[in-house]
XYZ file of C-alpha atoms in Angstrom:
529
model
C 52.680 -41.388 -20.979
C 51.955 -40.074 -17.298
C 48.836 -38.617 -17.108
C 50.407 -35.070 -16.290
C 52.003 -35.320 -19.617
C 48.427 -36.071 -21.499
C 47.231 -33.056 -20.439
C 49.725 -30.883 -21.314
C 49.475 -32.372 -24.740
C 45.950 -31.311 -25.663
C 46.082 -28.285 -23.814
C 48.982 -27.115 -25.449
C 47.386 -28.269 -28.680
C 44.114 -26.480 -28.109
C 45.839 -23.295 -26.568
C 45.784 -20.063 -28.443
C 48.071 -17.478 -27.354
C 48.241 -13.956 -27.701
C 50.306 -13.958 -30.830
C 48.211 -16.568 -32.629
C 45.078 -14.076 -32.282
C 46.747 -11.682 -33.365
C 47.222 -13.030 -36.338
C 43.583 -14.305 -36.978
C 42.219 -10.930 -35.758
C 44.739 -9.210 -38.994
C 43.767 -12.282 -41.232
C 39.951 -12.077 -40.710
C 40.327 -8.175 -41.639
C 41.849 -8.723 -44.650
C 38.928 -11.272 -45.433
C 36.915 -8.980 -44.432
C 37.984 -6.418 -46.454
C 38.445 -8.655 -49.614
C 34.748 -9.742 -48.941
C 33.097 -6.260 -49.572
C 34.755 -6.032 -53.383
C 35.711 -9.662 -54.541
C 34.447 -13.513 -53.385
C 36.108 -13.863 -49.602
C 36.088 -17.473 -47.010
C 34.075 -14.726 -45.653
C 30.549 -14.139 -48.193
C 30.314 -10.316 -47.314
C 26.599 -10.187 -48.064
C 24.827 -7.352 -48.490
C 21.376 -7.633 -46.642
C 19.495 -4.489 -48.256
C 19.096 -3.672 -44.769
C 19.692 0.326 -44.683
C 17.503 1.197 -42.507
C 17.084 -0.480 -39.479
C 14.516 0.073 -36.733
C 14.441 3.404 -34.466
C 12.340 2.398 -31.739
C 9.030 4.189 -33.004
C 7.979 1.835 -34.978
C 4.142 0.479 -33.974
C 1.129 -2.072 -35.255
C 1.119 -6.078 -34.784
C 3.145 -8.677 -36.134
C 4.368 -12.458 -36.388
C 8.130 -13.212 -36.925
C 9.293 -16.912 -37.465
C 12.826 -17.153 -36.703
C 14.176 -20.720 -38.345
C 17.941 -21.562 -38.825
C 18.837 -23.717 -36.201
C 17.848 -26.980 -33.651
C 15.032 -24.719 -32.868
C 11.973 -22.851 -34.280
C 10.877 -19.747 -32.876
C 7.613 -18.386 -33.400
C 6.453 -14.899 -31.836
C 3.642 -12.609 -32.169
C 3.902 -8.928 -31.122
C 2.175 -5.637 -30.859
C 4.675 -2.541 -31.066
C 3.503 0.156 -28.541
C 3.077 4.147 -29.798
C 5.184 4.637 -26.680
C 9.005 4.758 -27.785
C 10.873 0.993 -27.437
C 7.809 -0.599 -26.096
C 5.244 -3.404 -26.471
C 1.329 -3.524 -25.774
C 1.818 -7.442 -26.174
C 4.420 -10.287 -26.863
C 4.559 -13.716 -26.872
C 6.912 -16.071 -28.080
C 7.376 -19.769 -28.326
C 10.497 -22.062 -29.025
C 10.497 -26.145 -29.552
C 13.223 -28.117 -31.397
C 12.608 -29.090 -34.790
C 12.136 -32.746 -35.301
C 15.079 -34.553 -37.017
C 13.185 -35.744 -39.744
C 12.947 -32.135 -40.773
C 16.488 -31.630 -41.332
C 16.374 -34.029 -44.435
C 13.606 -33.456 -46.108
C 12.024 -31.547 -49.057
C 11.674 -28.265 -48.925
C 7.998 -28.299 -48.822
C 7.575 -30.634 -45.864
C 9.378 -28.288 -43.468
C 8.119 -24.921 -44.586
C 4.438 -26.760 -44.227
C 5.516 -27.753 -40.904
C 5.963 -24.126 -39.953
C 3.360 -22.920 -41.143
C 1.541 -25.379 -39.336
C 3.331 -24.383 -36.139
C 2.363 -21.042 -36.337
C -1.026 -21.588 -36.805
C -1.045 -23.434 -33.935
C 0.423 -20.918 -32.315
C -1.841 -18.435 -32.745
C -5.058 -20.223 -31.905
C -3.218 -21.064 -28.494
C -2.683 -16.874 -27.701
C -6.492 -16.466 -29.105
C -4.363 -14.317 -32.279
C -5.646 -16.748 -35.092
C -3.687 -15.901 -37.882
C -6.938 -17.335 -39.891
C -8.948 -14.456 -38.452
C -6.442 -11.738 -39.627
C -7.176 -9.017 -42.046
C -3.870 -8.889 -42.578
C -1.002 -10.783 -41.770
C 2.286 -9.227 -41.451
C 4.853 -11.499 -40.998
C 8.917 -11.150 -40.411
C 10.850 -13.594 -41.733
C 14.090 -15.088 -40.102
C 15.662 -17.542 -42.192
C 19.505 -18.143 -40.799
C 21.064 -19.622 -43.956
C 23.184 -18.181 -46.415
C 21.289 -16.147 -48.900
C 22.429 -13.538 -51.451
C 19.795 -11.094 -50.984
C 18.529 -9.275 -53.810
C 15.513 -6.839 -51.775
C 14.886 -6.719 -48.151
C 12.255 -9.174 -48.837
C 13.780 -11.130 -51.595
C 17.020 -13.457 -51.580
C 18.204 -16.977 -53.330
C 19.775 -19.812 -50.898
C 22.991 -20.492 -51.914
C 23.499 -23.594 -49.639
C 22.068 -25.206 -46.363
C 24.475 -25.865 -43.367
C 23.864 -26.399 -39.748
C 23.676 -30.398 -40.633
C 20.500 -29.844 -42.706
C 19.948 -31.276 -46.190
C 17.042 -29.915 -47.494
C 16.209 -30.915 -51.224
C 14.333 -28.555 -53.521
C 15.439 -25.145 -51.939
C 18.524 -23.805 -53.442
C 18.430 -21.216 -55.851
C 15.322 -20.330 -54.941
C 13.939 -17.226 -52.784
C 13.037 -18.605 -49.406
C 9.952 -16.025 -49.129
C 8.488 -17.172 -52.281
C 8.408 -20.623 -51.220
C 7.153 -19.476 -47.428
C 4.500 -17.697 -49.176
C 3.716 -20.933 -51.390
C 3.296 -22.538 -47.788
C 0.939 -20.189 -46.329
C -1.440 -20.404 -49.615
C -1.305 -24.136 -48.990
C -3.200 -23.155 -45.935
C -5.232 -20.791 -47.725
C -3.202 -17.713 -46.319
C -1.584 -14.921 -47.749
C 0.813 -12.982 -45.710
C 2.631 -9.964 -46.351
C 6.505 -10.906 -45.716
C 7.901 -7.546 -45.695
C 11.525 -8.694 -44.381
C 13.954 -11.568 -44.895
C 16.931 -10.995 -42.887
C 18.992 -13.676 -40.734
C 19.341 -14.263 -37.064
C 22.619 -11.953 -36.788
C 20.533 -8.870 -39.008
C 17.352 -9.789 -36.597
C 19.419 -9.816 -33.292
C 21.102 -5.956 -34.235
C 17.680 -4.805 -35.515
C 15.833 -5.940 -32.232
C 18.586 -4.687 -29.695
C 18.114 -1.332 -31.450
C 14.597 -1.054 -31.059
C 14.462 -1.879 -27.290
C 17.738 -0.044 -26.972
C 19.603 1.907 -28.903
C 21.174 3.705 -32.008
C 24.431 2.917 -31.002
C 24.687 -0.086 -31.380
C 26.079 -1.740 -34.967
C 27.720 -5.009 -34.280
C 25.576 -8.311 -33.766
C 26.700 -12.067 -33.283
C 25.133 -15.287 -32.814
C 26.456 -18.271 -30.882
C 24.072 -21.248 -30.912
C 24.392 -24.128 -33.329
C 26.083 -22.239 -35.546
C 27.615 -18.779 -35.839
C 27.901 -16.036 -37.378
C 28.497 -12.158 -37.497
C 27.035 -8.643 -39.300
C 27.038 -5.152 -38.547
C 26.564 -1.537 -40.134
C 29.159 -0.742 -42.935
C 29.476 2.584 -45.218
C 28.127 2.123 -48.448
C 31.146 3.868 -49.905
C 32.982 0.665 -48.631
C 30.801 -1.938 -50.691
C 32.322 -2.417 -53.827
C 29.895 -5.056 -54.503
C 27.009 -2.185 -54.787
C 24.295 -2.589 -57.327
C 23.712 1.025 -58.736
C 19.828 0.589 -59.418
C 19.297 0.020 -55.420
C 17.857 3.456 -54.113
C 19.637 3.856 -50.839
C 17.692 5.633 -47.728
C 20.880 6.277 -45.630
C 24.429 6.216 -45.894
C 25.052 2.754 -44.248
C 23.770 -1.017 -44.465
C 23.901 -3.927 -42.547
C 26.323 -6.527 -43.745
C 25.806 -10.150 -43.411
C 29.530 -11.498 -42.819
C 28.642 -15.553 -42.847
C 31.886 -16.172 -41.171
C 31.135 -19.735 -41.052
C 34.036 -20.204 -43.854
C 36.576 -18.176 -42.138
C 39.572 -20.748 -42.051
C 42.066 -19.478 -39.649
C 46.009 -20.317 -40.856
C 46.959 -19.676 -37.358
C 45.027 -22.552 -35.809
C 46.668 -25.800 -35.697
C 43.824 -28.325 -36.280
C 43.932 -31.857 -33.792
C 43.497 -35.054 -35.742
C 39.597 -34.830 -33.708
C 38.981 -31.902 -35.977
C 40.087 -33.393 -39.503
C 37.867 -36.615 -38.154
C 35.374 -34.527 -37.195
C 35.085 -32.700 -40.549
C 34.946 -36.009 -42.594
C 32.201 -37.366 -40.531
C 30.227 -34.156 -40.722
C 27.372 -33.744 -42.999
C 29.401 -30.972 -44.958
C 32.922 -32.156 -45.112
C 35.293 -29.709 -46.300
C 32.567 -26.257 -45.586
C 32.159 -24.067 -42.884
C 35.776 -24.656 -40.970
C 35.116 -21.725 -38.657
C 32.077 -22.998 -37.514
C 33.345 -26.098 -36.506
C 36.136 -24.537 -34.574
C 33.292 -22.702 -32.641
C 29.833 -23.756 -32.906
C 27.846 -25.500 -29.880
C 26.995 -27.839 -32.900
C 30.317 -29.309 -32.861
C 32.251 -28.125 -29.564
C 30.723 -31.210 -27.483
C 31.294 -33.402 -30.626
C 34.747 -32.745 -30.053
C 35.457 -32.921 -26.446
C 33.640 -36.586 -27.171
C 36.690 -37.246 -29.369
C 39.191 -35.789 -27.301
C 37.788 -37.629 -24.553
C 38.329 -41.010 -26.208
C 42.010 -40.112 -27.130
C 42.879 -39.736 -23.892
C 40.729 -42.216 -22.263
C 42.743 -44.929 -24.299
C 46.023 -43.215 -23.697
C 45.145 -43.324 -20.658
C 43.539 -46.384 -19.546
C 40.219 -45.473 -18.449
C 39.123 -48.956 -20.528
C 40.122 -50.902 -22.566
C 41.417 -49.457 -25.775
C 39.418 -51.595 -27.964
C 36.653 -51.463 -26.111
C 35.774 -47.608 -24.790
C 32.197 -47.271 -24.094
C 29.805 -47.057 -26.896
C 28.478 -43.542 -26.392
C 32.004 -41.872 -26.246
C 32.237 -43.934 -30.348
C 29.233 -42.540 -31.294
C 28.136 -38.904 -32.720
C 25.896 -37.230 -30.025
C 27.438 -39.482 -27.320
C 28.604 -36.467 -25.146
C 26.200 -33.167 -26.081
C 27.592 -29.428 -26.175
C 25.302 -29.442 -22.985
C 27.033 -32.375 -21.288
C 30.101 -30.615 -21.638
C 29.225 -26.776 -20.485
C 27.836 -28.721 -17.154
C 30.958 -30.357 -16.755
C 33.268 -26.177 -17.598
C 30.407 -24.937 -14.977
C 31.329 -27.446 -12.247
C 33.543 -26.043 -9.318
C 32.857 -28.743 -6.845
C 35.833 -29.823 -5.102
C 35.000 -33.368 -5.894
C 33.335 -32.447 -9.127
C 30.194 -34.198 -8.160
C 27.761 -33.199 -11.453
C 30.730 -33.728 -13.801
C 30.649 -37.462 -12.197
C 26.753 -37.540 -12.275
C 27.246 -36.901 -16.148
C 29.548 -39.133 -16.383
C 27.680 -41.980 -15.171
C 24.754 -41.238 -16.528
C 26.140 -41.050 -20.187
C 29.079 -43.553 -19.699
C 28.501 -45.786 -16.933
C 28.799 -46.140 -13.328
C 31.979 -48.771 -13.575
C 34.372 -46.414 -15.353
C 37.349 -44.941 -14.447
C 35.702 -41.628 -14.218
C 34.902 -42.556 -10.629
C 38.675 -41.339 -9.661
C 38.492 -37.741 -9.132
C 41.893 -36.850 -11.147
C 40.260 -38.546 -14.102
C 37.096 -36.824 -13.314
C 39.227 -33.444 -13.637
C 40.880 -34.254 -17.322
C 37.691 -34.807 -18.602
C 36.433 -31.119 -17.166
C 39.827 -30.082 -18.519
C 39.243 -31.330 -21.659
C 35.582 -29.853 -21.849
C 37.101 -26.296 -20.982
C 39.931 -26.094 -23.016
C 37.133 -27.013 -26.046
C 35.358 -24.249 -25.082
C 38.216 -21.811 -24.520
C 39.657 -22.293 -28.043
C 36.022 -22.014 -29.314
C 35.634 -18.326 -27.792
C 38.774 -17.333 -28.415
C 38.719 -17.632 -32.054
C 35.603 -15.662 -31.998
C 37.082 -12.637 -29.857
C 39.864 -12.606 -32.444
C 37.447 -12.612 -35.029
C 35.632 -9.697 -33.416
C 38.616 -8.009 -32.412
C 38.914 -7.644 -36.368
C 35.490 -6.314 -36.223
C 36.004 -3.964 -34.501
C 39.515 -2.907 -35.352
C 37.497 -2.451 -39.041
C 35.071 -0.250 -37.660
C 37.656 2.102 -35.626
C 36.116 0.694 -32.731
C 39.558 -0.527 -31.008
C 41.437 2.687 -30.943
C 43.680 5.006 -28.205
C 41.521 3.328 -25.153
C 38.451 1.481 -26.804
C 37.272 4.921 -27.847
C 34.995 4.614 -30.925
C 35.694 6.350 -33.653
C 32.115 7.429 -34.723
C 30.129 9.548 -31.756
C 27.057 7.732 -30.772
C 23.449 8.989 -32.993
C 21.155 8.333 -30.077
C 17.851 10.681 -30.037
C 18.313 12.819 -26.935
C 14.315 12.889 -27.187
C 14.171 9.281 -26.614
C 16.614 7.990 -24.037
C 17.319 4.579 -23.605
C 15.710 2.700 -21.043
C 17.611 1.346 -18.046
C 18.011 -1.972 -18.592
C 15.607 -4.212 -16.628
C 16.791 -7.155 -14.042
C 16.217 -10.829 -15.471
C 13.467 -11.078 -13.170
C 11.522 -8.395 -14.630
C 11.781 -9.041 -18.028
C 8.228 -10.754 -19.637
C 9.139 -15.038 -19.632
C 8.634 -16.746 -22.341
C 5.295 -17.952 -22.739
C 3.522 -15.533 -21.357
C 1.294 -12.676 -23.125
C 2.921 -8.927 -22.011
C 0.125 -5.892 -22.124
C 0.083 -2.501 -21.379
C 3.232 -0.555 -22.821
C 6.117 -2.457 -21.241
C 9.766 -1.559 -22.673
C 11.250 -4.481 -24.167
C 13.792 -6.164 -21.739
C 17.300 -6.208 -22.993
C 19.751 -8.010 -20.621
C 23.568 -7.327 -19.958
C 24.885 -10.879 -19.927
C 28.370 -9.406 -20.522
C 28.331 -6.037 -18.716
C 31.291 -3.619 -18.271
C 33.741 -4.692 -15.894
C 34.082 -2.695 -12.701
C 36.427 -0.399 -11.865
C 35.906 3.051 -13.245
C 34.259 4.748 -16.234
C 35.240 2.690 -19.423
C 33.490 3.284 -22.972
C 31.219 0.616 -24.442
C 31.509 -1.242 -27.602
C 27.893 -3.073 -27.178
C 27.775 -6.426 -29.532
C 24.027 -7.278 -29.601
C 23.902 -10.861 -28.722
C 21.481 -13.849 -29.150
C 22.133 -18.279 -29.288
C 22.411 -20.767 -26.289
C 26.475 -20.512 -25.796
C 25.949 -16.548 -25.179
C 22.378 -17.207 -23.004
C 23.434 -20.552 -21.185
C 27.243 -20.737 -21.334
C 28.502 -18.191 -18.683
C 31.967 -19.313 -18.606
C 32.242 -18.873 -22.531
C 31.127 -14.749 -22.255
C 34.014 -14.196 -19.647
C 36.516 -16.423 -22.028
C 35.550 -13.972 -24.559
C 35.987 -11.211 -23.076
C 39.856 -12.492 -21.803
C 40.472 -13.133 -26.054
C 39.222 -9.918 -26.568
C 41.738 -8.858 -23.825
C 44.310 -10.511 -25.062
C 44.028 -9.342 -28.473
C 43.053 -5.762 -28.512
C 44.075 -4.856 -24.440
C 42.424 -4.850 -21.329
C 40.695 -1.365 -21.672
C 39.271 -2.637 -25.522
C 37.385 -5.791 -23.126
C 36.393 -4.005 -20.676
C 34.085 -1.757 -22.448
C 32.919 -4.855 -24.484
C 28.684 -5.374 -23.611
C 27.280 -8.013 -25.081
C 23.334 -7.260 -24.878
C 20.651 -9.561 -25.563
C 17.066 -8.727 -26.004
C 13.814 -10.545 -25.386
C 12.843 -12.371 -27.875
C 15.698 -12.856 -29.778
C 16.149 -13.308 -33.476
C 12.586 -13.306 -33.601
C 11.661 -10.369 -32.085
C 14.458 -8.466 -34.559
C 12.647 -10.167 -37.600
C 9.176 -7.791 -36.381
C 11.131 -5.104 -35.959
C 12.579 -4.776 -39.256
C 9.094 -6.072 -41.017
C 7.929 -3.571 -39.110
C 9.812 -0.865 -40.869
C 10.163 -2.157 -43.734
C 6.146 -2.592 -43.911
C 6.135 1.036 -42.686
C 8.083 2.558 -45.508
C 6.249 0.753 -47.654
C 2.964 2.204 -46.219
C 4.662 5.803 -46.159
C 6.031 5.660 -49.938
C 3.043 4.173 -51.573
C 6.025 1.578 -53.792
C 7.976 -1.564 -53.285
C 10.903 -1.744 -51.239
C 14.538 -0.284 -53.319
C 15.660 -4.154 -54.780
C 19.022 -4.730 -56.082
C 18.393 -6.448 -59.174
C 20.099 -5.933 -62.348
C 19.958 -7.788 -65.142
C 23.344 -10.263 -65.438
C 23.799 -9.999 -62.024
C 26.999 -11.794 -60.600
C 26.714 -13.333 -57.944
C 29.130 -12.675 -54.899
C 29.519 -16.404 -53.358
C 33.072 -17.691 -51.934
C 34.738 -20.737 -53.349
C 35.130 -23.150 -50.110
């Protein structure tokens, strides 16, 4: 097989065309659809979420944001002045990988323990408090039963917790913090997707009712009509007409796609085989997994070594990160010098990888990973927002924005001004949101804005602009060009503040507990994967 004809192979095999989205994008609404009345590959949770924050909301808070590689603590004092902050500080560190199989109450002490180390180090001593508010971002699915109240249904991201599900994660947060001789007021349990649209509308706007996260995993929610929830517990007490719905799309299992023999492998080696087949079409968990595969394939094929013996990291899980391979999709050197440094570096100096056509497959490879990875998303959020009228006669959507006129939103600020991480903000300071998908040129087009958060959307600038082309190719070029994905300081963590913080306010206001959805003889709403 010439190496011309290689290529073609797993391109072809990885290539999505316009038809094939089309049909995901009508599949996933039907799932999606199916979801808000009966069990779904999409779970269709409600979050309790129906009112989300306005922008006015002040006081301090801490927010832990958990469901990934990475822990994110922050610590934050709302302003009085409209979308602002007096102070902010967040930190991030990866979570050690002893912590991803473990009991429950090893890594909840662990964060705990984080966060009181974090705020000795910004002189905010949680110890010190009179009282500790806390948000609480907890990116697992979770059939929530309150704002504040919810029972894990299952881990995923690789983790394998023991001791956790069927249990509220607050409660056994809370049993954490007493360890420590704490006792917090969690006001909020929401996940990173519910977190991400609540903080984007504080720092910037009502209009805004679509989130998605890219990172290790991924996953989806936005603002629905209660009238479309079939799965509606009478006794809740709504406060407005709408509620943010969790979509956990991580089950979606698009018919359309035809999976390589590296998937099926890839599945059976995971740590969940058989769940979450969306996920590992698309998540930065598995894309550089993948390549890796691919890479081997072809290498043998190909004759960049022997076939029985390839080099040991390309057999190997982790042998080629989701990192490796975005530096290889963001290399447009004529000789393709970093995607040889990688190379070398994780493979060798001796391999064949030192010939500049094989150099290209492998970038090949690494973007056509990528490319089928966003493209499955835009056709999943091309069913977004076909569901919320969002995709009509030229992008127009179908509900007029609810934006105060008192309160404008603030013009966005460059990447150099917004507050870096790490460092304690004072004084009244909007809170930086960042375009890293703006509006493409070329006249007035309306905006569908997606609030944004993970590393593929922040790091991966090749993957927003193959979105947007999936997008194009599935709903037309005037739907993408409107499309703004926005991401706001702070992240997931920041959101989880923001909607502690109103949730803690209404609770102030009302003098009574938060409107819970419990009934007795509940069923509950999980898919069958």
């Amino acid at each position: 097989m010439t190496v011309a004809v290689a290529r073609a192979r797993y391109k072809d095999e990885l290539h999505l065309s316009p038809e094939q989205l089309k049909d995901i994008c009508h599949a996933f609404v039907g799932e999606l659809r199916n979801g808000l009345r009966e069990d779904s590959s999409l779970l269709m949770i409600p979050t309790m979420v129906d009112l989300l924050p306005d922008g006015h909301q002040s006081g301090e808070y801490f927010a832990i944001d958990f469901g990934g590689t990475t822990l994110r603590l922050l610590y934050t004092q709302l302003s009085a002045e409209p979308k602002s902050v007096d102070a902010y500080e967040v930190q991030q560190e990866a979570i050690p990988d002893r912590m991803r199989d473990c009991h429950v109450d090893a890594i909840f002490d662990y964060i705990v323990a984080q966060l009181i180390d974090f705020s000795e180090r910004i002189s905010q001593s949680i110890r010190e408090k009179s009282q500790l508010v806390v948000g609480f971002c907890f990116s697992f699915p979770v059939e929530q039963s309150a704002i504040n109240a919810g029972t894990l249904i299952r881990w995923t991201k690789g983790y394998k917790i023991t001791g956790a599900e069927g249990q509220n994660p607050v409660d056994i947060l809370k049993q954490a913090f007493t360890r420590q001789g704490l006792k917090p007021i969690i006001p909020a349990l929401v996940n990173d997707t519910v977190a991400t649209l609540a903080g984007t509308r504080y720092a910037d706007g009502q209009d805004t009712n679509v989130a998605v996260i890219m990172g290790t995993g991924t996953n989806a929610c936005y603002v629905e009509q209660l009238g479309h929830i079939s799965k509606w517990l009478p006794k809740f007490l709504p406060r407005t007409p709408d509620m943010v719905v969790n979509i956990e799309w991580a089950g979606f299992r698009p018919q359309a796609v035809r999976l390589l023999p590296e998937d099926e492998e890839l599945d059976a080696q995971s740590q969940d085989p058989g769940s979450g087949p969306f996920e590992k079409l698309t998540g930065g968990l598995y894309l550089g997994d993948l390549a890796r595969r691919l890479m081997l394939r072809v290498g043998r094929e190909e004759g960049w070594f022997p076939k029985d013996q390839p080099p040991q990291p390309l057999t190997e899980y982790k042998g080629w990160a989701t990192r490796d391979m975005v530096a290889c999709v963001h290399d447009e050197s004529s000789d393709l010098q970093q995607t040889q440094k990688i190379l070398n570096e994780r493979l060798g100096s001796m391999g064949a990888w030192q010939q500049l056509d094989v150099r290209r497959q492998v970038r090949d490879i690494c973007v056509s990973v990528a490319k089928r990875s966003a493209r499955l998303v835009a056709a999943a959020l091309s069913g977004l927002l076909l569901h919320l009228e969002r995709a009509g006669p030229r992008g127009q959507p179908a509900r007029p924005s609810n934006e105060d006129d008192e309160h404008p939103r603030h013009t966005n600020l460059n990447p150099q001004d917004a507050p870096s991480t790490g460092a304690l903000h004072e004084g009244g300071v909007p809170m930086p949101t960042q375009e890293m998908l703006p509006p493409a040129e070329g006249g007035e087009v309306p905006r569908n804005v997606l609030a944004a958060d993970g590393r593929l959307f922040e790091q991966f600038r090749a993957y927003r602009e193959l979105l947007r082309d999936g997008i194009a190719d599935t709903l037309g070029e005037e739907v993408a060009a409107g499309l703004v994905l926005k991401v706001t300081e702070g992240g997931a963590a920041f959101g989880a503040a923001c909607v502690a913080a109103a949730a803690h306010a209404y609770v102030q206001t009302m003098g009574r507990d938060l409107p819970s959805s419990r009934t007795p003889g509940r069923s509950r709403t999980v898919s069958k994967e």
